[in-house]
CSV table of C-alpha atoms and ligand atoms in Angstrom, one decimal:
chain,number,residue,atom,x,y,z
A,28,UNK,CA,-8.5,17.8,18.9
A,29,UNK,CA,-8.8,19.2,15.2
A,30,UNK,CA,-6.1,19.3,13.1
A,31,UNK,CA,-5.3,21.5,10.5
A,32,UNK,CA,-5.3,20.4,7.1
A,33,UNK,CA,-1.5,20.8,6.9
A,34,UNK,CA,-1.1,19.1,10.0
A,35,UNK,CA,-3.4,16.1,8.6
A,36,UNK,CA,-1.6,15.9,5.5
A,37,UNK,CA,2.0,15.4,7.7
A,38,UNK,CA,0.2,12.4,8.9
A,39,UNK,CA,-1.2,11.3,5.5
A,40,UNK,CA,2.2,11.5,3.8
A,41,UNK,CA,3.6,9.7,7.1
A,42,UNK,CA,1.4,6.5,6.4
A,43,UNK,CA,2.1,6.8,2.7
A,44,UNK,CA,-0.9,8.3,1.5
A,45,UNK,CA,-0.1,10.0,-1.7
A,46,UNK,CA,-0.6,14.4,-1.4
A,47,UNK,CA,0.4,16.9,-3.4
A,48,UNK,CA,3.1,18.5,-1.1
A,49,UNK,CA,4.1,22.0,-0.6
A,50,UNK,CA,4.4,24.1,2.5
A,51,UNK,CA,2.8,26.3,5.6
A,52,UNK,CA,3.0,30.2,4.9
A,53,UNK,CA,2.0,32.6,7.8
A,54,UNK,CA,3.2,35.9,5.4
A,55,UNK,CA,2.2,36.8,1.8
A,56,UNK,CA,6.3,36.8,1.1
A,57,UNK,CA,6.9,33.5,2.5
A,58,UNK,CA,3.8,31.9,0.8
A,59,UNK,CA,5.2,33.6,-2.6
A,60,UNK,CA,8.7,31.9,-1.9
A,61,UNK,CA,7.1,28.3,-1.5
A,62,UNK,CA,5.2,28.8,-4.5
A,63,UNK,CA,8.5,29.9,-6.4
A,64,UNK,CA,9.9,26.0,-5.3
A,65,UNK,CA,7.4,24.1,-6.9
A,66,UNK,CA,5.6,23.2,-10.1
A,67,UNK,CA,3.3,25.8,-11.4
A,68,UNK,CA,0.1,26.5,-11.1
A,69,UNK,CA,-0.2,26.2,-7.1
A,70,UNK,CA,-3.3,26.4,-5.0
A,71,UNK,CA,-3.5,28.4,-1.9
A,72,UNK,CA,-5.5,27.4,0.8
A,73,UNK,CA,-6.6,28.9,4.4
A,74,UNK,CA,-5.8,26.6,7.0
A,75,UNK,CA,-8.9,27.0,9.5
A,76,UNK,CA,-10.7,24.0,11.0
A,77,UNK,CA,-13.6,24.7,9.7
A,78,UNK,CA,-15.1,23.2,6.0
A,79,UNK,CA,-16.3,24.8,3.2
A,80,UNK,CA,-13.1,27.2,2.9
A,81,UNK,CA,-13.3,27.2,-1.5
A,82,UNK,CA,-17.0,28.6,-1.5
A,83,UNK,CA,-16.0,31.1,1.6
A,84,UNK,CA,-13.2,32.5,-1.3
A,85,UNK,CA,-10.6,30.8,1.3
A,86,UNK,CA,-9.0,28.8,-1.6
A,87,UNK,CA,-7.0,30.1,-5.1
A,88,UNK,CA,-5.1,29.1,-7.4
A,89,UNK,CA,-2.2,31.2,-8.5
A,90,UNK,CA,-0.1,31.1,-12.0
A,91,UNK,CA,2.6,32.1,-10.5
A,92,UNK,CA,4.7,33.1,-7.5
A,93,UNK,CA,3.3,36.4,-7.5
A,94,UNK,CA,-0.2,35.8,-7.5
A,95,UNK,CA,0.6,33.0,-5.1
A,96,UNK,CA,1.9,36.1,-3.1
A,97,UNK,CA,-1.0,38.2,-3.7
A,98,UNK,CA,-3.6,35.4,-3.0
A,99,UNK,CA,-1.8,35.0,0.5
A,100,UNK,CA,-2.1,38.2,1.1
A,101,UNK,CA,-5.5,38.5,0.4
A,102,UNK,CA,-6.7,35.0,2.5
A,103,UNK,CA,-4.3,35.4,5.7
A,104,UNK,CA,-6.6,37.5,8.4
A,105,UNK,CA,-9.7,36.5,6.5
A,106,UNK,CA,-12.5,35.8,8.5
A,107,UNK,CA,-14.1,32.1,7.8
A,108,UNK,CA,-17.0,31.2,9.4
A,109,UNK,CA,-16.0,32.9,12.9
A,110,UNK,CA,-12.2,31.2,11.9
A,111,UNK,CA,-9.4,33.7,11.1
A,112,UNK,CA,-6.9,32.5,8.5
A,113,UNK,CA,-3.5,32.8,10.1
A,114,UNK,CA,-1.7,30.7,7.8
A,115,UNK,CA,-1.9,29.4,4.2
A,116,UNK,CA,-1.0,25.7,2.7
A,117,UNK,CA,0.7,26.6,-0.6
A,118,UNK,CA,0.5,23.2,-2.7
A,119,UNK,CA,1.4,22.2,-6.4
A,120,UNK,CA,-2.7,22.6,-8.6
A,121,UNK,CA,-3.5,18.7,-9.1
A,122,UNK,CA,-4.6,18.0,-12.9
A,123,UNK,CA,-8.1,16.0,-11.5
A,124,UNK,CA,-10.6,13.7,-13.3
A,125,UNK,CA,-13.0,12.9,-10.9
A,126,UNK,CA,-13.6,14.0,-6.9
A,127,UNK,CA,-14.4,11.2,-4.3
A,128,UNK,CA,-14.9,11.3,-1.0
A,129,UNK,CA,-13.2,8.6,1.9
A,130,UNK,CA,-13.8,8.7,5.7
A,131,UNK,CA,-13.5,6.7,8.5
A,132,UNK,CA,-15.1,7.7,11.8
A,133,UNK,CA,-16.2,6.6,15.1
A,134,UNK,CA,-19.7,4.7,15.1
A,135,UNK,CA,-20.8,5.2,18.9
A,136,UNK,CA,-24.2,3.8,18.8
A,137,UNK,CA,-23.0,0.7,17.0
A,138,UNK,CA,-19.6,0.5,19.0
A,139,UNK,CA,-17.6,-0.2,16.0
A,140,UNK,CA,-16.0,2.1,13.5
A,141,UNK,CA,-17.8,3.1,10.1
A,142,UNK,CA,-16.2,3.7,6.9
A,143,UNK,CA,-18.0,6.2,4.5
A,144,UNK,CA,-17.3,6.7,0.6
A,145,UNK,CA,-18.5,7.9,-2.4
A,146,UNK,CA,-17.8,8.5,-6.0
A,147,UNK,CA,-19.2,12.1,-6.1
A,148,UNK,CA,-16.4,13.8,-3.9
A,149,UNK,CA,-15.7,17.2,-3.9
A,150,UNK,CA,-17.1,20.3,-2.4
A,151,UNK,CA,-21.2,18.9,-2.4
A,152,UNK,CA,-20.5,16.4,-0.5
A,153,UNK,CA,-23.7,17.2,2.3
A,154,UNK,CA,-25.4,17.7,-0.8
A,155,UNK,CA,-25.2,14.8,-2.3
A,156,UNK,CA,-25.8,12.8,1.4
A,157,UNK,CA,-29.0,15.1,2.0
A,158,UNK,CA,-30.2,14.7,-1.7
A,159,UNK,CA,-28.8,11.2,-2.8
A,160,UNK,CA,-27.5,9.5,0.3
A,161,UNK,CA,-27.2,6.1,-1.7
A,162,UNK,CA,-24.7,7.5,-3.2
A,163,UNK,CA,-22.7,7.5,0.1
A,164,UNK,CA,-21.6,4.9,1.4
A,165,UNK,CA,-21.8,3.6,5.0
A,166,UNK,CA,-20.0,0.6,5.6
A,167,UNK,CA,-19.3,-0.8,9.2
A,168,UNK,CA,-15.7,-1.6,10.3
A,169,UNK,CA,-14.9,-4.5,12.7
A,170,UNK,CA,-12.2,-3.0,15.3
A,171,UNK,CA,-11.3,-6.5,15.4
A,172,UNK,CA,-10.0,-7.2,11.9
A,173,UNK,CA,-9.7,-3.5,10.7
A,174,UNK,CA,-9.5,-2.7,7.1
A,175,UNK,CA,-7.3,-4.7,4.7
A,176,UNK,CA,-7.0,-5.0,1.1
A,177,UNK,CA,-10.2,-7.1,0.9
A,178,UNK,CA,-12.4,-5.0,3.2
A,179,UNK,CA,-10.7,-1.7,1.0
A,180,UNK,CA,-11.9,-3.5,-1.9
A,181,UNK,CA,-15.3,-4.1,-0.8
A,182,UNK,CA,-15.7,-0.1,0.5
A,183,UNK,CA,-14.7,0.7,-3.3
A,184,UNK,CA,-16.8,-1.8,-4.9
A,185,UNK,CA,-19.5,-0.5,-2.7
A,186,UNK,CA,-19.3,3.0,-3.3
A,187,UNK,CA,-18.9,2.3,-7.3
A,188,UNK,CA,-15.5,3.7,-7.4
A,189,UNK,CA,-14.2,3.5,-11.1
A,190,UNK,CA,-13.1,0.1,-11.7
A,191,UNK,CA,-9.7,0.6,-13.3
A,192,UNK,CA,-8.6,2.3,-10.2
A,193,UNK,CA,-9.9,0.3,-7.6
A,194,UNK,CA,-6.7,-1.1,-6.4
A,195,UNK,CA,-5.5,2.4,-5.8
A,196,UNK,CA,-8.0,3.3,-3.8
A,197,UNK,CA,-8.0,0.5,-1.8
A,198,UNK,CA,-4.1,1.0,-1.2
A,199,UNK,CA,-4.9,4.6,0.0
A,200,UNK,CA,-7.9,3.5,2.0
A,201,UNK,CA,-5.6,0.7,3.9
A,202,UNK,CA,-2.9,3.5,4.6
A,203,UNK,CA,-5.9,6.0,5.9
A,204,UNK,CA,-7.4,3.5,7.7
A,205,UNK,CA,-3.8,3.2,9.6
A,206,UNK,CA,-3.5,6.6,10.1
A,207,UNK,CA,-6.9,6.3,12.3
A,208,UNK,CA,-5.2,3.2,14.4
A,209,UNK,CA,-2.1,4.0,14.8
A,210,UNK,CA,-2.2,8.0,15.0
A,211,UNK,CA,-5.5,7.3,17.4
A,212,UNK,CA,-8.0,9.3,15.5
A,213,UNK,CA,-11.7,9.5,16.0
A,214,UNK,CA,-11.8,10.7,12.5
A,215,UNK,CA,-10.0,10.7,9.2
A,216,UNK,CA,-11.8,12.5,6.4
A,217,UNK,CA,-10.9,13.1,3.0
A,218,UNK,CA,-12.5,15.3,0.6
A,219,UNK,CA,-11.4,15.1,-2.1
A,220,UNK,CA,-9.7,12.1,-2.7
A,221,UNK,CA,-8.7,13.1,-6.4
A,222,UNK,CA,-8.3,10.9,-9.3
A,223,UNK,CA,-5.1,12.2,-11.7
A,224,UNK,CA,-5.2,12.4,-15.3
A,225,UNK,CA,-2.2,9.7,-15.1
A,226,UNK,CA,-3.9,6.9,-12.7
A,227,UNK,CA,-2.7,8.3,-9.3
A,228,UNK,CA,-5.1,8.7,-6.2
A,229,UNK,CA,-3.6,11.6,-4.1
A,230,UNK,CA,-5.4,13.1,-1.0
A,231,UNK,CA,-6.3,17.1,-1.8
A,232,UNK,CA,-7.8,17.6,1.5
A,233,UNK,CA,-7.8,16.2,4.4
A,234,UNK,CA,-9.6,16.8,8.1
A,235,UNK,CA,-8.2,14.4,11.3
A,236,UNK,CA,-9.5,14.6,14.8
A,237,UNK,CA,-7.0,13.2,17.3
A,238,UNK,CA,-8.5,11.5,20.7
A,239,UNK,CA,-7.0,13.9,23.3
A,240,UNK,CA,-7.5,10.8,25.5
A,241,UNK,CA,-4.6,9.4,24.0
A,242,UNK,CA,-2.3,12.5,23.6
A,243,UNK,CA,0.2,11.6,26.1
A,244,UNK,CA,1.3,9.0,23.4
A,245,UNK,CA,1.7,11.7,20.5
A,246,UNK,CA,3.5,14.3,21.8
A,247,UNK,CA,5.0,15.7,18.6
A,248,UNK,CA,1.5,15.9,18.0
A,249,UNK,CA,0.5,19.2,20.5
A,250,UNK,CA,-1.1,22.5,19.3
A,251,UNK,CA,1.4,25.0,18.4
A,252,UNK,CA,1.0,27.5,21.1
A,253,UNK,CA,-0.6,30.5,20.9
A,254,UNK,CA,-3.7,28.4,18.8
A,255,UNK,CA,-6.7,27.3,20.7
A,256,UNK,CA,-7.7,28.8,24.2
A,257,UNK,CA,-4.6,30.1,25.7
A,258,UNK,CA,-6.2,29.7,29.3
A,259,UNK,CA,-7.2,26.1,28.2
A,260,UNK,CA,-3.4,25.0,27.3
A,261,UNK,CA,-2.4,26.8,30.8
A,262,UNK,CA,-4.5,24.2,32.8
A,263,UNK,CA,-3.7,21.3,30.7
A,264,UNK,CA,0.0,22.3,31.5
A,265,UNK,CA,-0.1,22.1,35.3
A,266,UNK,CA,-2.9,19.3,35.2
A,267,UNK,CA,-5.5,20.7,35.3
A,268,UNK,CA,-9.5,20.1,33.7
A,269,UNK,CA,-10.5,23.7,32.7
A,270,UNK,CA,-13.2,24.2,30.3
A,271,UNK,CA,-14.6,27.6,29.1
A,272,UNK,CA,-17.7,28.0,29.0
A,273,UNK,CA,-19.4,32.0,28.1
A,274,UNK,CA,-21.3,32.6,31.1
A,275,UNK,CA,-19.7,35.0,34.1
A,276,UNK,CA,-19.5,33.0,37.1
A,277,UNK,CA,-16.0,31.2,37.8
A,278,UNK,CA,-17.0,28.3,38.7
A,279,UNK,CA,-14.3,25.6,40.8
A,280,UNK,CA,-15.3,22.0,42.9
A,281,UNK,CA,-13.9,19.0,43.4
A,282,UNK,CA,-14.4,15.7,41.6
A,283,UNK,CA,-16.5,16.1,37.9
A,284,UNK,CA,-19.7,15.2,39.4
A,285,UNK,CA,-19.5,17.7,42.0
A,286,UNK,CA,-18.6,20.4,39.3
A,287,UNK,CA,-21.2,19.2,36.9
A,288,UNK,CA,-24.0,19.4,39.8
A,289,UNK,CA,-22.3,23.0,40.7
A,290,UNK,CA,-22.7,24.3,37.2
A,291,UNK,CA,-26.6,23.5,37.3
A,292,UNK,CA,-26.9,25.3,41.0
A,293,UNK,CA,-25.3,28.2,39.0
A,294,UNK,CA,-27.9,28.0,36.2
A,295,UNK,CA,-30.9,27.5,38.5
A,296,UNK,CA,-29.6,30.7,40.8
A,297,UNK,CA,-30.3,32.7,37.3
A,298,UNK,CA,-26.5,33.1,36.5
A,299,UNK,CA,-24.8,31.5,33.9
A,300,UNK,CA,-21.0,29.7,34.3
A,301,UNK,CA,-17.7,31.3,32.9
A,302,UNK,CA,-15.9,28.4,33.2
A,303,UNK,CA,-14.8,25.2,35.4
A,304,UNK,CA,-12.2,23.8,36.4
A,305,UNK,CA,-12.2,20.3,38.5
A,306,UNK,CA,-9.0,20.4,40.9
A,307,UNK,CA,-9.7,16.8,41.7
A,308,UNK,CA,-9.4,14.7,44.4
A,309,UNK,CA,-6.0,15.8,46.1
A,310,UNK,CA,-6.9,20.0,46.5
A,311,UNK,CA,-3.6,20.9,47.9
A,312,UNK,CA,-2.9,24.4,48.2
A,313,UNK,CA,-0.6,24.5,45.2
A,314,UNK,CA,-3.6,23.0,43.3
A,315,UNK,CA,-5.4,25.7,44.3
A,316,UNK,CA,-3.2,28.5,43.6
A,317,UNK,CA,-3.2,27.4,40.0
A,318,UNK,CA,-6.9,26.7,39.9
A,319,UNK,CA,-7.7,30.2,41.3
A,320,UNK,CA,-5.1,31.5,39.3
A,321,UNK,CA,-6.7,30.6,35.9
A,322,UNK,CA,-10.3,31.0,36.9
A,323,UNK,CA,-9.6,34.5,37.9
A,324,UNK,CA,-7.5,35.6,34.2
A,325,UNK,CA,-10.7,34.6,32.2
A,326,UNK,CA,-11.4,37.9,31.5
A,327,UNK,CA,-15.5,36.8,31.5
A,328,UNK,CA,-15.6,36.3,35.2
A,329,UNK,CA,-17.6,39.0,37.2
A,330,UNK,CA,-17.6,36.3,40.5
A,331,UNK,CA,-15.8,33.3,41.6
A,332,UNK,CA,-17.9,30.0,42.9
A,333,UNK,CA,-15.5,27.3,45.4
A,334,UNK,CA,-17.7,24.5,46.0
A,335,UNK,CA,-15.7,21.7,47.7
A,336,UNK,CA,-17.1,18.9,49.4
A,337,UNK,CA,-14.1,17.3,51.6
A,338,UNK,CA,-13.1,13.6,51.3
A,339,UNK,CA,-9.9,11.7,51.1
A,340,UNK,CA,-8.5,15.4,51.2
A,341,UNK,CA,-10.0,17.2,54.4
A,342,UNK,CA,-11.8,20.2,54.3
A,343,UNK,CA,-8.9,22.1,56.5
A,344,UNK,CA,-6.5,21.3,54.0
A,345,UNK,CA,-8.9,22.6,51.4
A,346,UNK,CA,-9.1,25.8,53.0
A,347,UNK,CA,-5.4,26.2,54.0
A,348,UNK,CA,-5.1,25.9,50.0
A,349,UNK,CA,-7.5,28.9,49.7
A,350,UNK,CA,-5.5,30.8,51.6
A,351,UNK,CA,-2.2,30.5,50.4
A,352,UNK,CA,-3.3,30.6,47.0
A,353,UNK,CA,-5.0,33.9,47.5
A,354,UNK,CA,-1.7,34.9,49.4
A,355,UNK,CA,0.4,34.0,46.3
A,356,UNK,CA,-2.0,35.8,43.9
A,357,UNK,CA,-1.4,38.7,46.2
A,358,UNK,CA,-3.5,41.6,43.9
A,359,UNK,CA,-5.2,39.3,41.5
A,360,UNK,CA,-6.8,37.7,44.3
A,361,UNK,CA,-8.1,40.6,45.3
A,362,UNK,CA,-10.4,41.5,41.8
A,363,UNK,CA,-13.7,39.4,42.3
A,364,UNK,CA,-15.5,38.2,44.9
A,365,UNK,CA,-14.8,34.4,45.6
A,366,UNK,CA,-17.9,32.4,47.3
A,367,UNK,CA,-16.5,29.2,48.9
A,368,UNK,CA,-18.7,26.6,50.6
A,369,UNK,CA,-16.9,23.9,52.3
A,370,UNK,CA,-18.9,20.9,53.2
A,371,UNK,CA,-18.0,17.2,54.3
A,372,UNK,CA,-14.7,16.0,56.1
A,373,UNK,CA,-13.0,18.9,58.6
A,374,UNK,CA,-16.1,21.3,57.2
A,375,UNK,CA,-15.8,23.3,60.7
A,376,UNK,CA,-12.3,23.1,60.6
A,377,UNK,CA,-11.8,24.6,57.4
A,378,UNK,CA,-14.5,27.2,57.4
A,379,UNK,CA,-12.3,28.2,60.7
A,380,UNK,CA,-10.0,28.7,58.8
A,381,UNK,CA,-11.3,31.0,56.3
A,382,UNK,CA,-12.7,33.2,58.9
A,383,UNK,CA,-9.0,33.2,60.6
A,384,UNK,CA,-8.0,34.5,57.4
A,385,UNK,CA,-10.7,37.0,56.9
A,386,UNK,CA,-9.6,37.5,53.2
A,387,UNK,CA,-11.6,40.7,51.2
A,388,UNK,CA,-12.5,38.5,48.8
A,389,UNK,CA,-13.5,35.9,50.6
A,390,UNK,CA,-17.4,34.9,51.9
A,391,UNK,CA,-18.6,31.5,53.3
A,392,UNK,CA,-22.1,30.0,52.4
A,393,UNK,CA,-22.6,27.0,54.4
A,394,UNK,CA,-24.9,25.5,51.4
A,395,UNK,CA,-24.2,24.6,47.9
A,396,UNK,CA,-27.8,26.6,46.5
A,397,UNK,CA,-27.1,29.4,49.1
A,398,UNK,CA,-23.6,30.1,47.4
A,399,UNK,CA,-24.7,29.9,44.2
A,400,UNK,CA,-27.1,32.4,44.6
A,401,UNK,CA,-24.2,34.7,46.1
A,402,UNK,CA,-22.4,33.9,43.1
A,403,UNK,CA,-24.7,34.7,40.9
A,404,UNK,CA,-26.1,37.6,42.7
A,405,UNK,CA,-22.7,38.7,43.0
A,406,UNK,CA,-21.8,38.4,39.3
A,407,UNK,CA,-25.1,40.6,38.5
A,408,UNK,CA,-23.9,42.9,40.5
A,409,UNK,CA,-20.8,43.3,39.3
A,410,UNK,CA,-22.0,43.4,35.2
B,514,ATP,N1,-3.9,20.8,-4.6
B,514,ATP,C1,-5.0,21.0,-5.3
B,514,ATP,N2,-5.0,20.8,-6.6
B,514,ATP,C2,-6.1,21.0,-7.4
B,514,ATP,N3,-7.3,21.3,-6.9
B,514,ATP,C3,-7.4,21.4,-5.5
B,514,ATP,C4,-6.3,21.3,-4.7
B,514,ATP,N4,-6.7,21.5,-3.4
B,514,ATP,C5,-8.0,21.7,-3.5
B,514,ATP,N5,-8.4,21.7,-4.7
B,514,ATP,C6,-9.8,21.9,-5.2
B,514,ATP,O1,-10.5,22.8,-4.3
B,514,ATP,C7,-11.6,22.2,-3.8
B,514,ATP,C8,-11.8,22.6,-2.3
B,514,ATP,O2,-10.6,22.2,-1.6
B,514,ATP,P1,-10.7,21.5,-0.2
B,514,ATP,O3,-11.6,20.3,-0.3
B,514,ATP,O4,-9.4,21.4,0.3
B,514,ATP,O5,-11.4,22.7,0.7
B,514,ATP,P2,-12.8,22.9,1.4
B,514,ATP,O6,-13.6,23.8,0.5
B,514,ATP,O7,-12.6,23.4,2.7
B,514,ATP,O8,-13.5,21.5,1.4
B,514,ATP,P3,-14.4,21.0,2.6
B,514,ATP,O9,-15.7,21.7,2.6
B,514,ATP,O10,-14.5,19.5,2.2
B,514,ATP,O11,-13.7,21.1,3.9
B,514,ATP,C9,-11.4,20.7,-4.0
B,514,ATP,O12,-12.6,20.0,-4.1
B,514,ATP,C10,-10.6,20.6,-5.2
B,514,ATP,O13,-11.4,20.7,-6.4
B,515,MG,MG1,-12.6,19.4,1.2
C-alpha cells in the first residue's frame, strides 16, 4: 500500500526524522488557514501517489496566506498523471543548499534489503541514474544487522555526501531505516533529503509503501475511506481477496490456483476478466452472498463466472450457498447471467441442487472450458 506524502511524513516525524511540518487541506479556505499558522513563505503540494508532482505544476510556493489559498484552489481537482488532487500538504518553504536523495527498498533477487543514495537529490533523480548511475548509490543491507551509525556512515561516505554533514545524515538515515523495520515497509524513499542553510537535514518529500501483509499489525495505519477501490476495501472488510481487474467477466473460484487457472480459461474463451474474487476454502453460503454480492456491483461486469471445484467443503454445500446468496440479493441477483460449474466432492449433489432451484440467472456447465466460453459468450452478448 502507497502512502501519501502526508501520511509518510506522520511516520517520518514519528521516528524522529526531521520535516518541515504543516498540515493536510482538502478546501482552498482551509489550506489558506494552515498557511496563516506558520512561517512564511509555504509550499503547497498535491498529495497524489504518483511522482513528479513540481514539473506536472502540482507544487507552489505561496508568499502568503492568500496565495497559499489561491494555489490550493488552483491544485485541488487537478489531474496528475491519471491522479486527481483531492488534498494539499501546506508546509513552511525550507531555505535549501543542496538536494540528496535516500532510499531503502526491498532487494528481491538478492533477498536482502538495498540502500540507495546520492548527492544529486532533487527532482532529476532518474536522470541522473539513467545518465550517471555512479552517482547513485546501491549499497546492500544485511536484514541481519540493519543499519547503524557505522553502516549510515558508510552509505554517506559512499554516496560522497558533504563531509561536514555526514553525521546528520547518518542520524536521519538510522531513523529512516527504522521506519522501514518497524513500520514494515517495502520502501522508504526520500527525495529530497534537503540540506539547510543552518546545518539541518530535514526530509522535503517523502514516498513509503507499507506491506499489506503485515497490516493487521498497523491498524491506525488503514486508507481513509472513500480512497482506493471502494469495491476493493468492501471485500477486504468481510475477508475477502477481490481484485479488479478491466475486463467484463465476473470471475469467482475457490482456492487462488483455481482462480488463477479460471482467469486463463476466460482469456483463452476470447473474453477478458472483470474481476476475482477467491472465497477460499470454507464457501459457505454467507461467503457466497458477499462474494456474489461484490462481483455483481462492479459496474464492468456484463457476465458472472462460478468455478468451484469441491473439497474439504462439499460441492452441495457450495451450491446451497449459491442459492441463498442469490435469495438474499433478491433483484441484484437477477442483473447478469451467472455460469457456475461445480466439479469434485458432492458435484451431482450440488448441481441437483441448482436445478431444484431453477434460478433466472443461473446455467450449469459441467466443464471448466465449456463455462467459460458461456461466460464469455455471454458477456459479448451482453456489451
Ligand atoms: N517544504 C519545502 N520547502 C522548500 N522546497 C520544497 C519543499 N517541498 C518541496 N520543495 C521543492 O520542490 C521539489 C519537488 O518537491 P517533491 O520532491 O516533494 O515533489 P515531486 O515533484 O513529486 O518529487 P518526486 O518526483 O521525487 O516525487 C523539491 O525537490 C524541492 O526542491
Ligand atoms: Mg520528490
Amino acid at each position: 500500500m502507497d502512502l501519501y506524502e502526508h501520511q509518510a511524513k506522520e511516520l517520518f516525524a514519528r521516528h524522529g526524522v526531521p520535516i518541515p511540518g504543516g498540515a493536510v487541506a482538502t478546501t482552498p479556505e482551509e489550506a489558506g488557514a494552515i498557511a496563516a499558522e506558520l512561517a512564511m513563505p509555504v509550499v503547497v503540494k498535491a498529495q497524489v501517489k504518483v511522482g513528479g508532482r513540481g514539473k506536472a505544476g502540482g507544487i507552489k510556493v505561496a508568499p502568503g496566506p492568500a496565495t497559499a489559498e489561491a494555489e490550493a484552489h488552483a491544485i485541488l481537482g487537478m489531474d496528475i498523471k491519471g491522479h486527481i488532487a483531492h488534498s494539499v500538504l501546506v508546509e513552511p518553504a525550507t531555505v535549501l543548499l543542496e538536494e540528496y536523495y535516500a532510499a531503502f527498498l526491498v532487494d528481491r533477487a538478492n533477498g536482502a534489503f538495498l540502500a540507495m543514495a546520492s548527492a544529486q537529490g532533487g527532482m532529476d533523480i532518474e536522470e541522473v541514474a539513467a545518465t550517471s548511475p555512479e552517482a547513485l548509490v546501491r549499497f546492500p543491507i544485511d536484514p541481519l544487522t540493519g543499519v547503524d551509525q557505522r553502516v549510515a556512515r558508510l552509505i554517506a561516505d559512499q554516496a560522497g555526501l558533504p563531509e561536514e554533514i555526514r553525521a546528520e545524515i547518518a542520524d536521519v538515515l538510522v531513523r529512516l531505516w527504522r521506519v522501514m523495520v518497524e513500520e514494515d515497509a517495502v520502501l522508504v524513499e526520500v527525495n529530497p533529503l534537503a540540506r539547510t542553510a543552518d546545518g539541518r537535514v530535514i526530509a522535503l518529500d517523502g514516498k513509503v509503501t507499507l506491506d499489506e501483509n503485515a497490516s493487521f499489525r498497523h491498524p491506525a495505519a488503514e486508507p481513509e475511506p472513500g480512497h482506493g477501490d471502494d469495491l476493493e476495501s468492501r471485500a477486504k472488510a468481510k475477508g475477502l481477496n477481490y481484485v479488479k481487474l478491466d475486463g467484463e467477466v465476473g470471475v469467482i473460484g475457490n482456492g487462488a490456483g483455481l482462480v488463477m487457472s479460471t482467469l486463463d480459461v476466460v482469456a483463452q474463451a476470447g473474453a477478458r476478466p472483470a474481476n476475482f474474487l477467491d472465497i477460499g476454502g470454507g464457501a459457505s453460503a454467507q461467503i457466497m452472498a458477499d462474494g456474489l454480492g461484490i462481483i455483481l456491483s462492479d459496474p464492468d461486469v456484463k457476465s458472472v463466472l462460478v468455478n468451484v471445484f469441491g473439497g474439504i467443503t462439499a460441492c452441495d454445500a457450495v451450491a446451497d450457498g449459491i442459492v441463498a446468496a442469490l435469495d438474499s440479493l433478491g433483484e441484484r441477483g437477477h442483473g447478469h447471467p451467472i455460469v457456475v460449474r461445480l466439479d469434485g466432492n458432492n458435484a451431482e449433489a450440488g448441481r441437483l441442487i441448482l436445478s431444484r432451484a431453477a434460478h433466472p440467472s443461473v446455467r450449469q456447465v459441467p466443464t471448466m472450458d465449456g463455462a467459460a466460453e458461456e461466460a464469455a459468450r455471454l458477456a459479448r452478448s451482453a456489451a
